Every structure is written in C-alpha cells, then in structure tokens.
XYZ file of C-alpha atoms in Angstrom:
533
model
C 44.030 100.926 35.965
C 41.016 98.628 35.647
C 40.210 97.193 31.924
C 37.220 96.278 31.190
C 35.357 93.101 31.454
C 34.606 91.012 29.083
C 31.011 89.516 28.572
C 32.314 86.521 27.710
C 34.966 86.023 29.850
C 36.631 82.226 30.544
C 34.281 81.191 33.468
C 37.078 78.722 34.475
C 39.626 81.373 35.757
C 36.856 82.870 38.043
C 36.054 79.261 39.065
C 39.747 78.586 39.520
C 40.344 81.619 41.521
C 37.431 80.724 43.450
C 38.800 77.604 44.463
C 42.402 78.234 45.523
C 40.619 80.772 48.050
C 38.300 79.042 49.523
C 40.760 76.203 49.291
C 43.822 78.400 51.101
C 40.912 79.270 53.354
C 39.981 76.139 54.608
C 43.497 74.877 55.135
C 45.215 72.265 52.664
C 45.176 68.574 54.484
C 48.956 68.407 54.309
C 49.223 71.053 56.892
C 48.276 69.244 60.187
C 50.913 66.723 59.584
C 54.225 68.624 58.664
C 57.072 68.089 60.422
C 58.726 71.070 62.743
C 62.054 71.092 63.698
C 62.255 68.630 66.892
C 58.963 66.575 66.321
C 59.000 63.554 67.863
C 59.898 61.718 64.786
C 63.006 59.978 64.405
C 65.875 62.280 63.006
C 66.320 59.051 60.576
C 65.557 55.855 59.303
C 66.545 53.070 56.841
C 64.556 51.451 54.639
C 66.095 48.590 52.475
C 69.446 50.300 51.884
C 67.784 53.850 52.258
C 67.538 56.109 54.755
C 65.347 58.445 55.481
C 65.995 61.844 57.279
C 64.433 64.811 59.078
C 66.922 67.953 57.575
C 67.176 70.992 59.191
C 66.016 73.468 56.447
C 66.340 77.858 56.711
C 64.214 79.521 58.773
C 64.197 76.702 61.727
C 61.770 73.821 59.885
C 62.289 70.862 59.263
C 62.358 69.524 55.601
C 62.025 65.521 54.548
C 64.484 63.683 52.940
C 66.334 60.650 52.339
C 69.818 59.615 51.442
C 71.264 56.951 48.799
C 74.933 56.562 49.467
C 77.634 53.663 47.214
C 77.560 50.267 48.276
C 80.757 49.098 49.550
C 82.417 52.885 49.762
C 85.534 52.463 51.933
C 85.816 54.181 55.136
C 86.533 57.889 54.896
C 86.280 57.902 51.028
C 84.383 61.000 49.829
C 82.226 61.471 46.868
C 80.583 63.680 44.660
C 76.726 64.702 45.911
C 74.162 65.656 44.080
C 71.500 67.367 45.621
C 67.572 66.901 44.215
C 64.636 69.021 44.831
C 61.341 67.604 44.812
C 59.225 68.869 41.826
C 56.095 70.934 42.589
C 53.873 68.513 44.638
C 55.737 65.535 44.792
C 56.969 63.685 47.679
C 60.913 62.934 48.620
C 60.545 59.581 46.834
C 60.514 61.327 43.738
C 64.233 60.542 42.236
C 64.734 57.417 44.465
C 64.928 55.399 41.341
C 67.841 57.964 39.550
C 69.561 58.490 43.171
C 69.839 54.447 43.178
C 71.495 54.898 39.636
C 73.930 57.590 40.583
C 74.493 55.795 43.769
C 75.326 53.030 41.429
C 78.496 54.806 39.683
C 79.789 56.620 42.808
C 77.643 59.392 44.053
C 76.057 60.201 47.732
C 72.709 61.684 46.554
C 70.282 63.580 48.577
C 66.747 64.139 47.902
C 63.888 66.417 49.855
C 60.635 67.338 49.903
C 60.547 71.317 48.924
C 59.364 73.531 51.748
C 55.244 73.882 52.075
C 54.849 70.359 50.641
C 53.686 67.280 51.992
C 55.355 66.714 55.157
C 58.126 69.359 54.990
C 57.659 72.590 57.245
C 56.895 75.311 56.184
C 54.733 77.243 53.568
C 55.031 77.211 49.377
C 57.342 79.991 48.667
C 57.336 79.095 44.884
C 61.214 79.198 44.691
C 61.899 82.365 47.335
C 64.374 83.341 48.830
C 63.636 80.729 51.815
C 63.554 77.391 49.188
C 67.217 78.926 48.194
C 68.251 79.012 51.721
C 66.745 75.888 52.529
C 69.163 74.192 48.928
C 72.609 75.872 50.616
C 70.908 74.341 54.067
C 70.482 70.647 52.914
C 74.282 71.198 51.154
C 75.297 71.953 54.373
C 73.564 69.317 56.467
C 75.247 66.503 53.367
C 78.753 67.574 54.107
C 78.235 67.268 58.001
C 76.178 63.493 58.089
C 77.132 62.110 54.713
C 80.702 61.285 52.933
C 80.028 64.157 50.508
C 83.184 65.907 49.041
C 82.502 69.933 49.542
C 84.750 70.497 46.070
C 82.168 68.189 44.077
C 78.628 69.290 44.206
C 75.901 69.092 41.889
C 72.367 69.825 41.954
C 69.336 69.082 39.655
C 65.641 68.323 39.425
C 62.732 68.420 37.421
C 60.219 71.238 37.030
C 59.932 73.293 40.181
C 63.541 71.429 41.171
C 65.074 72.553 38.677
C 64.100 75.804 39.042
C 65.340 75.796 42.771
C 69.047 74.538 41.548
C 68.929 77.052 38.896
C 68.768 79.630 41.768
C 70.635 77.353 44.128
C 73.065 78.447 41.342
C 73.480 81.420 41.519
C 73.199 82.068 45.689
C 75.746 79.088 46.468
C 79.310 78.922 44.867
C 80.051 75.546 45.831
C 77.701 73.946 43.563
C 79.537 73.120 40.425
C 77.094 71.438 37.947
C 73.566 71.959 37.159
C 70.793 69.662 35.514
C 67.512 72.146 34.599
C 65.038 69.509 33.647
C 61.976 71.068 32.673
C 62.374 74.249 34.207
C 61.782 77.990 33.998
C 64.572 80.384 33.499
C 61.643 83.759 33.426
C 58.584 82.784 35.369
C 56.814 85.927 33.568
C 57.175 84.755 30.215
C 56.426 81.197 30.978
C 52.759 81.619 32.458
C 52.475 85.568 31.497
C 53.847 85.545 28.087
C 52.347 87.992 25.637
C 51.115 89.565 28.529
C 47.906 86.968 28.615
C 47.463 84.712 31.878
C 48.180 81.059 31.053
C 45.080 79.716 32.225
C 45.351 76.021 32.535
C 48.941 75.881 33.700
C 48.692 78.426 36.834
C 44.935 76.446 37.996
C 47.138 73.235 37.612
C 50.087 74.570 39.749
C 47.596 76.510 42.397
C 45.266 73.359 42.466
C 47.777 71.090 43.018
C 49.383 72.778 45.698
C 46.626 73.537 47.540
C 45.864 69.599 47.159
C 49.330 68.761 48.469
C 50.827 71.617 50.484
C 50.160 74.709 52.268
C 50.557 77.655 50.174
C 51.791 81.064 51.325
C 49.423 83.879 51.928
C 51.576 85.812 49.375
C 50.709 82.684 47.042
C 47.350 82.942 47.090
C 46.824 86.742 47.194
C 48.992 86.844 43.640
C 47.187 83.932 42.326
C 44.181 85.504 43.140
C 45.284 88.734 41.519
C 46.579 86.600 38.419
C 43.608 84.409 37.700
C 41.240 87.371 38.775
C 43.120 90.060 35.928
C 43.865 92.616 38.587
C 46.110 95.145 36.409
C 46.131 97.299 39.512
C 48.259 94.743 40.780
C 50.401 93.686 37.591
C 53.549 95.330 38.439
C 53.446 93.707 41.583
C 52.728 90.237 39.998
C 55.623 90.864 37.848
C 58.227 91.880 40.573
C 57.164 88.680 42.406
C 58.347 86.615 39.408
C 61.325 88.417 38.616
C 62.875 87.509 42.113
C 61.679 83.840 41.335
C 63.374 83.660 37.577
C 66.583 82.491 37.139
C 66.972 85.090 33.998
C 67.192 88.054 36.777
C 70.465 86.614 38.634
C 72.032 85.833 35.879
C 75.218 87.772 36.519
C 75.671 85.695 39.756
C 74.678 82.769 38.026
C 77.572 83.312 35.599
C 80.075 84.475 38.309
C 79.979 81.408 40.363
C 80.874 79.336 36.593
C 78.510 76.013 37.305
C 78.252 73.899 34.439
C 74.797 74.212 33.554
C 72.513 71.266 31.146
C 69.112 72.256 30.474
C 66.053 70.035 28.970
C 62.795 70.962 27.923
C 59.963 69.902 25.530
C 58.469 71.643 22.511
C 55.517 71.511 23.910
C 55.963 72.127 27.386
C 52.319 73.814 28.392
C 53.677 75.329 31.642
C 57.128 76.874 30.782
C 57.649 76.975 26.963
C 60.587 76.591 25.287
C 61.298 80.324 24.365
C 62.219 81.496 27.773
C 65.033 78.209 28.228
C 66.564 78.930 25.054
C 66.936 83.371 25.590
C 68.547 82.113 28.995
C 71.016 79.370 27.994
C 72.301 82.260 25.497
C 73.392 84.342 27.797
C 75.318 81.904 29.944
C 79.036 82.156 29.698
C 80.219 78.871 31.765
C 79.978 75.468 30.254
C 76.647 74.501 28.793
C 73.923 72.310 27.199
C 70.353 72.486 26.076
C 68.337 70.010 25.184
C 65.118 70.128 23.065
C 62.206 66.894 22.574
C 58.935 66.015 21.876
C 56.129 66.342 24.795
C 54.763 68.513 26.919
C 56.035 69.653 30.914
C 58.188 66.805 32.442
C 56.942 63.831 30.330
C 60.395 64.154 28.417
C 62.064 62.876 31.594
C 58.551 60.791 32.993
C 59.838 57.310 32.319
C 63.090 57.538 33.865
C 61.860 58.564 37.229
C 60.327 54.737 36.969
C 63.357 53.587 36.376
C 63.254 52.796 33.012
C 65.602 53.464 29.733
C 65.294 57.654 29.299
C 68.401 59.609 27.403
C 67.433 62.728 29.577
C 68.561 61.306 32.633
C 71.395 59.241 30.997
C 73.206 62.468 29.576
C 72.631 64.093 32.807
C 74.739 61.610 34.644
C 77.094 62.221 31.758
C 76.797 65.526 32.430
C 77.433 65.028 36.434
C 80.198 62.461 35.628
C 82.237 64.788 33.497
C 81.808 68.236 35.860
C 82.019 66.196 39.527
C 84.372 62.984 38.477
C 86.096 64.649 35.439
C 85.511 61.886 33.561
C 86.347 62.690 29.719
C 82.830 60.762 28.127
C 82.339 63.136 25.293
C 80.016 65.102 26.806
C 81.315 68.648 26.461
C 82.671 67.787 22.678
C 79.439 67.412 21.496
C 77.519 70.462 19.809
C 76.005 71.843 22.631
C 72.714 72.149 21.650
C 70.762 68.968 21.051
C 67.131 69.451 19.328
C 64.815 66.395 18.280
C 62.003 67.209 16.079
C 58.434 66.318 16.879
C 58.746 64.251 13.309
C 61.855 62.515 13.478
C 63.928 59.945 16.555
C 66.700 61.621 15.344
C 68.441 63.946 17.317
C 70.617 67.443 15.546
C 73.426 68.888 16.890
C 74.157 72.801 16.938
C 77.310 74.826 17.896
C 74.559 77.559 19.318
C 70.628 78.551 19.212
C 71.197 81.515 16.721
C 72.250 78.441 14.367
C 68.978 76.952 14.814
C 66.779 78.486 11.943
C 69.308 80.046 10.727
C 67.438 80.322 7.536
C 64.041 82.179 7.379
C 61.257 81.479 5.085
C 59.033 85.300 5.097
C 55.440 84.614 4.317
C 53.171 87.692 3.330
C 50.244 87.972 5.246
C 48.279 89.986 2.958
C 44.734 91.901 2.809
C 42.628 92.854 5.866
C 41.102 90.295 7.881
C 38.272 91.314 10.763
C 37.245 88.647 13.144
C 35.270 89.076 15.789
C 35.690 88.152 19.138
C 34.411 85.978 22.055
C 34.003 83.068 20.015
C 36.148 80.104 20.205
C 36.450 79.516 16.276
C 37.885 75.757 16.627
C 41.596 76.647 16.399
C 43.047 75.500 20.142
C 46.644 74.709 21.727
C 44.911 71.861 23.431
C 44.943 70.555 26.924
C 47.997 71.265 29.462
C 49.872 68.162 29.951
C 47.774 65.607 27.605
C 47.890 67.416 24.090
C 51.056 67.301 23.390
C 52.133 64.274 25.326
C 49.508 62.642 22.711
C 52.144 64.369 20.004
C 55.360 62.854 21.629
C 54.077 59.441 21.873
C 51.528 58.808 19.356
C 52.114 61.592 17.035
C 49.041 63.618 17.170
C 48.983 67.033 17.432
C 45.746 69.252 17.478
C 44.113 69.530 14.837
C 41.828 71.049 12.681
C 39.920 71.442 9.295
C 41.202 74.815 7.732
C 38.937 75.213 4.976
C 36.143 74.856 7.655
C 37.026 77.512 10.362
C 34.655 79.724 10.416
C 35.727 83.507 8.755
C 33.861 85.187 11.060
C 35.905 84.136 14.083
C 39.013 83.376 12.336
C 41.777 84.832 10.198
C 43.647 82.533 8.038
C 46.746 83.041 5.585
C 48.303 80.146 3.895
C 51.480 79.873 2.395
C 51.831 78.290 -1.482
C 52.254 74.080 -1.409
C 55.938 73.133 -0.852
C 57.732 71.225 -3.411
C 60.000 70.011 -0.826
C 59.703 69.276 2.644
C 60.453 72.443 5.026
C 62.482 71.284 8.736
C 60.650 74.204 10.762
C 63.730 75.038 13.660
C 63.728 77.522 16.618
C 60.908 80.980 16.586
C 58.666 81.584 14.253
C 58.045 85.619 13.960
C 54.676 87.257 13.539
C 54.796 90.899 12.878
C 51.143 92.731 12.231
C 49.042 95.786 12.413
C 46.286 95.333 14.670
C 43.214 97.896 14.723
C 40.501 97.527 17.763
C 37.028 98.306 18.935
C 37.831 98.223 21.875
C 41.265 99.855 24.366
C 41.362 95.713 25.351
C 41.998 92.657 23.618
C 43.261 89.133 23.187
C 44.303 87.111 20.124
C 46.247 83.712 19.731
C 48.009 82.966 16.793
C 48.499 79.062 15.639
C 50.750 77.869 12.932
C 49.393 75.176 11.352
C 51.169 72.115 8.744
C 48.175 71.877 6.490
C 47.695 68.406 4.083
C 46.189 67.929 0.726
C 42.417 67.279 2.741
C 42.766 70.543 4.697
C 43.550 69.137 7.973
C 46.163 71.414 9.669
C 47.926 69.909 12.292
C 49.070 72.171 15.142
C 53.165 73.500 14.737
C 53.060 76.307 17.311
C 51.497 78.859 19.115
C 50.734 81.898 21.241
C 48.702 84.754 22.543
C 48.716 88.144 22.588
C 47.148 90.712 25.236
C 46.810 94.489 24.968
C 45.446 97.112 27.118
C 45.236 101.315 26.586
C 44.767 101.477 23.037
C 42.851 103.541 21.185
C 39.503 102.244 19.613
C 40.079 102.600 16.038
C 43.863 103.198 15.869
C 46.300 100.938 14.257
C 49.102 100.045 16.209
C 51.883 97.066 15.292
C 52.565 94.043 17.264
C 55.693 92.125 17.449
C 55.328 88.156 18.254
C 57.403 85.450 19.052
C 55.429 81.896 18.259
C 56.859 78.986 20.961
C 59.825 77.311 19.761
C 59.563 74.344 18.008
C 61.300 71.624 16.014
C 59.036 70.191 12.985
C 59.066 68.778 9.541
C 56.336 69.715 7.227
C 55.934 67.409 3.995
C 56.464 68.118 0.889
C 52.874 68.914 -0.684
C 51.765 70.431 2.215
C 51.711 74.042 3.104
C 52.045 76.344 6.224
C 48.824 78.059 7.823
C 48.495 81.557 9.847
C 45.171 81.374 11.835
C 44.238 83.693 14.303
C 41.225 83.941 16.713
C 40.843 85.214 20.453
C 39.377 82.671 22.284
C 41.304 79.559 23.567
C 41.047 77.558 26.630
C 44.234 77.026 27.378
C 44.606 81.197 28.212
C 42.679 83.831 29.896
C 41.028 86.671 26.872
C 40.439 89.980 27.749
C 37.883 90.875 24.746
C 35.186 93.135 25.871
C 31.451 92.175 24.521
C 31.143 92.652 20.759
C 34.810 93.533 19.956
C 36.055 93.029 16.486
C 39.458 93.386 15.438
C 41.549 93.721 12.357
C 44.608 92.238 10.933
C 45.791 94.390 7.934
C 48.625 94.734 6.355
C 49.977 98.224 5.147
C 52.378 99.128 2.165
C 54.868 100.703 4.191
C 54.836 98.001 7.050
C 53.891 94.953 5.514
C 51.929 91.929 7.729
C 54.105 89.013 7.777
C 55.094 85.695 9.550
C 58.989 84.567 9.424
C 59.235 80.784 9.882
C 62.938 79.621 10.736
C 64.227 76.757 8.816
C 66.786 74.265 9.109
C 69.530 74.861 6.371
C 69.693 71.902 3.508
C-alpha cells in the first residue's frame, strides 16, 4: 500500500532521512576506535578511586565500563550491585556521580557504555536481543571480579538505560529491583503514536547516534522506512518495536517479581507519559511511578551532576528497601507520585485509575472545516527545549486563540471556570472526522486560555489515517498525553485542531480539507480528567 504524497510535506523528515543514510554510509567516527574483545588495551584501570574496565559483553565484544566499589568494605564482605546502562549516546561516565553516591551507602555499582556506542563493540541494536544479553553478561562478569552479592541485584538507567533494565527484567531472574528513569515501556506508541511519525524525536535519536555510534544496518533501513512513510513496510516497523518494548514481555516481566520504580515527565517529547502509565498498570510485583514537570531526562538532569534531585534520591530509597531491606517508607507511600506543571507539590495516589477520577465532558459542537497544509500557529514546540522552558521557568507554548486563523484551525472553548480545575491523567477526544482525501493528519492541543486570549499549551497529540473514503464520516477515538495541570479560576479550556506541526510528520495530500462535526446520535466531545475536591 502506498498513500499518497503530500504537496506539502515536512521537508525536514526527507532531509533527516537523507542524512542518517548518507551518514550510516559514510561510517560514524566512533567506529574506527571501538574496542574488540582482546585489544591491546588494558583489561582495567584506576582512576582516583575508580576503575575502569574492558567487559566481556554477548556476542564476543567488548563493552566499556567502570566500577565504584565502598570505601573501607572488609575483606570478603558482599554487597548489593546495581548495574547502569549508558543512556542513548552517552559515554560510561554517565552515572559516575550517582555510582559515587550509592557507593557511598554500601553498593558495588557498575556502569557501561551500551553496545554500538562510543568505544564499546559492536553495532546500535536499539535495545535487541544482543543489549539484553550483553545486561545478564556484565551481571555475570560483576559477580566474578567484584564483591557483588548474586541474591541482591538491581539495575537502572535513564532513557535508553532504562529501557535496557526494563528488558534486563524480564530475560534475567536475578535482578530484583528496577529504576525506569525516563523510559519507554511501548516503543510504538512513544514515537508512532496515533499512527503519525514523531518527527523531531526519531531525527534526534538517529542523528545522535550516527554522531556517536555505529548504527545497525537494520537501524538505518527502519529509520529510513520511518522518516521516509514507507506503509509497505509498517508492519515490519511495528514488529521491530514490539520486540524492543517492554509492554510485549510483560508476562515474564511479572514472573520474575522485580520491584519496579518508574519516572517520567509530562512533557517528555520522546516517550510520553501515556505509554509508562498503561504499563505500570499491568504490573503485579511491587511498584512506583513517578510523574514531573519537563521534558525527556531533564527530570533527573541535575542529579547526574551531582547535585540535590528527588528522582535519584527515591531511587536509592527504592534500591535500599528491595537490595538492603531497609524499612525507609518507601513502599508505604501511595504508589503513584504526580507533581503538577503548576504546583512544587507533589500528590499521592493508591493507583492511576484514581488519577482523574472525575471527568469534566465538554461538547464540541457544530461543524468545523479546516483546511490543510498550513501550519495555523498552534504547535507542541521543540523536542527537549519547550517544555524544559515549562519545568523551569514556567512557560509553556503559547498562543493567541482569538487570533488563529479559522481557516486552518478548529477551535471549541469551554464556558469560564468559577473555580480553578486540577487537570489529572488523559484527556479524551472522541469525533467524527469527514475527508477529501483516503489520507490525513490532524493534531489536537488543549489549551488553558486567560482573560487576554492567550492559551497556554496543557496537552497534545496527533492523529494519522490512511484508506478512507473521500467524503465518508468515520469516528476517531483519542487519547491527549497525560498531564498534571491547574487551570485558574477565570480561565477556560480550549480544543484547537490543525494538521500541520513540526514536531510530527503530516500525511495531508495537496488541497485536503477536513471536517470535524458532531452528530446527534454520536455527539463530538473532549473528556478532561480532574482531580477530585
């Protein structure tokens, strides 16, 4: 199947595409200097109380890593390990500061470099079945060189390591606590969600890998097929990320019982909040999720310096009371932890169906035709620097409702609130869509709108079809990204929708229109959860 192609289409994902080939191509610079297994390197070395070490990973390379072991330990004492991952692109030295921490209060902790980056062997897998391997292979290599104790392991990471030790999870029984910081738990509905390519995030991931790493030739032929639209090739695509999410070994995940703390932001541009909240549901062994403000990894960002972060102080709770047993309160807590993007405060919840537990329906009335193409000002902003703007300075994107252009734009708003409304959890769209065209791409932003008419962004997300029939209206069912905000009283709630937005791929052909109605038996709506009084 082959859709058609839009006129307009976002030059940057043919550009992107472009690159990571020509890139893969050419070789990344990384790649003349990995390590093999038995380079002439030294096996190990110690730098000012660390030391540094050439692991044997699966699949006979050789992956780079260090060691941070307690001061003082006496002879033949064991302890806990905890076992890091690099994130995607970064070096071994990643967690040094943490490890030192852990180190600190008792723990032998061992870092690496993931496989395909930097100076580790091998190619970018993207969390296959050889990075899992190469987890249970590092394990193994701890409890042989280091004073690990085999009954007390842990693994954790951020982004791409957490990923891995979500995996890790569910392919090695002897790891007994997990920290998921910034993770995926469904690689398909973090970059593929809605069934619309998440532009920005997958040229940030391919770019920087390429910059960093050597990526597999299975890599870059479903990147290309991604970022190039190849439907032919979709079921492939999605097969590929299956194997990679966490969601699809669930069982095993929940056989081998690790204790399991994940942490994510709102407004995490590369995996979204949605996916980390349907998977911690479905776990059955002890667990905790954590929501903030920001965007992918800058939740945890100043704690890798070092400096004061509660993510990575409750996850050394979290390690102390699954590997040490220490009773600190952890696991009597409500287990899920959410901080709106409004408030320092931080809510606790027995479960995520209590989030939102109430639901505020707004009617989305009339018929609305926009056309498409044209980016009508409504945006979710820039991967990584929007919403880290939100989390630290408190400013969202934005934009001037009453001035968004009709044409390109359809916009509901609620009635003024008298009070102010604690927006919790998944906000529900539910619509009748009729097209020009058999494809098509919309994005649908919820918007806190003040007394001037500036709406500042709440949430968002897009929408891709393909098949339909020109003319025929069909429904459409969507989720909004999670999201924890507080809109003031006086202020009201906004619906806009348009097609165009740079942070996603659009698959409108040249001079599609379509429209958002709303019929008696099947009423248009969007259901916004709330936080009970």
């Amino acid at each position: 199947m082959v859709r058609p192609k839009p006129a307009l289409r976002t030059t940057a994902s043919i550009t992107t595409a472009a690159i990571l080939l020509a890139g893969a191509a050419l070789g990344a610079a990384p790649a003349a200097t990995a390590a093999p297994t038995g380079a002439s390197a030294p096996a190990s070395t110690t730098t000012k109380g660390l030391t540094f070490h050439d692991i044997p990973g699966s699949g006979g390379i050789t992956l780079k890593g260090n060691v941070v072991t307690p001061a003082g330990a006496p002879a033949g004492a064991k302890h806990p390990l905890i076992v890091f991952p690099t994130s995607w692109a970064m070096p071994q030295i990643e967690y040094l500061a943490q490890a030192q921490k852990l180190a600190d209060s008792g723990y032998v902790v061992v870092s690496y470099t993931s496989r395909g980056f930097w100076l580790s062997g091998g190619e970018i897998e993207v969390a296959g079945p050889p990075d899992i391997a190469d987890a249970s292979a590092v394990i193994d290599w701890a409890l042989e060189h280091t004073s690990a104790d085999p009954d007390r392991i842990g693994m954790g990471g951020v982004s791409y390591g957490a990923g891995i030790s979500l995996l890790a999870a569910g392919h090695d029984p002897r790891i007994k606590a997990v920290a998921a910081l910034s993770g995926w738990a469904d690689l398909i509905d973090s970059i593929y969600s809605g069934r619309t390519q998440h532009l920005q995030a997958a040229a940030l991931l391919g770019g920087a890998g390429l910059v960093t790493g050597r990526p597999s030739d299975e890599l870059t032929r479903t990147l290309k097929d991604f970022l190039g639209s190849n439907l032919d090739k979709e079921a492939e695509m999605i097969a590929w990320g299956k194997k990679r999410s966490p969601a699809a070994h669930l069982d095993a995940i929940n056989a081998n019982g690790a204790a399991v703390m994940m942490g994510n932001a709102w407004g995490d541009t590369i995996f979204p909040p949605n996916q980390y909240a349907s998977f911690y549901d479905k776990l059955t062994g002890p667990k905790r999720l954590e929501f903030r403000p920001g965007d992918h990894a800058t939740a945890e960002l100043t704690g890798l310096f070092g400096l004061p972060n509660d993510t990575w102080t409750n996850t050394r709770r979290w390690f102390d009371r699954y590997l040490k047993d220490e009773r600190n309160g952890i696991d009597t807590e409500p287990p899920v932890q959410l901080k709106s993007r409004t408030d320092q405060g931080y809510e606790g919840y027995p479960d995520w169906k209590s989030v939102g537990a109430v639901r505020n329906r707004i009617p989305l009335d009339g018929a609305k035709t926009v056309w498409a193409n044209v980016d009508s000002g409504a945006n979710g902003g820039i991967t990584l620097l929007s919403n880290a703007l939100d989390q630290f300075l408190k400013l969202p994107p934005a934009v001037s409702v009453p001035l968004l252009p009709r044409t390109f734009a359809g916009v509901w708003q609620s009635e003024r609130y008298a009070t102010e409304q604690r927006v919790r959890g998944t906000s529900r769209l539910h619509t009748t869509v009729t097209s020009t065209k058999p494809s098509g791409t919309f994005v649908a932003y919820l918007y806190d709108v003040g007394p001037l008419g500036v709406g500042k962004l709440v949430s968002n997300a897009p929408y891709t079809f393909h098949g339909q029939t020109p003319g025929r209206p069909f429904p459409v069912d969507l989720e909004l990204y999670s999201t924890a905000y507080d809109v003031p009283a006086g202020h009201r709630l906004a619906l806009v929708i348009d097609t165009v937005d740079p942070l996603y791929i659009e698959h409108n052909p040249t001079g599609a229109q379509l429209t958002f109605s709303s019929p008696g038996t099947d009423p248009s709506h969007l259901s916004v959860p709330l936080r009970e009084k």
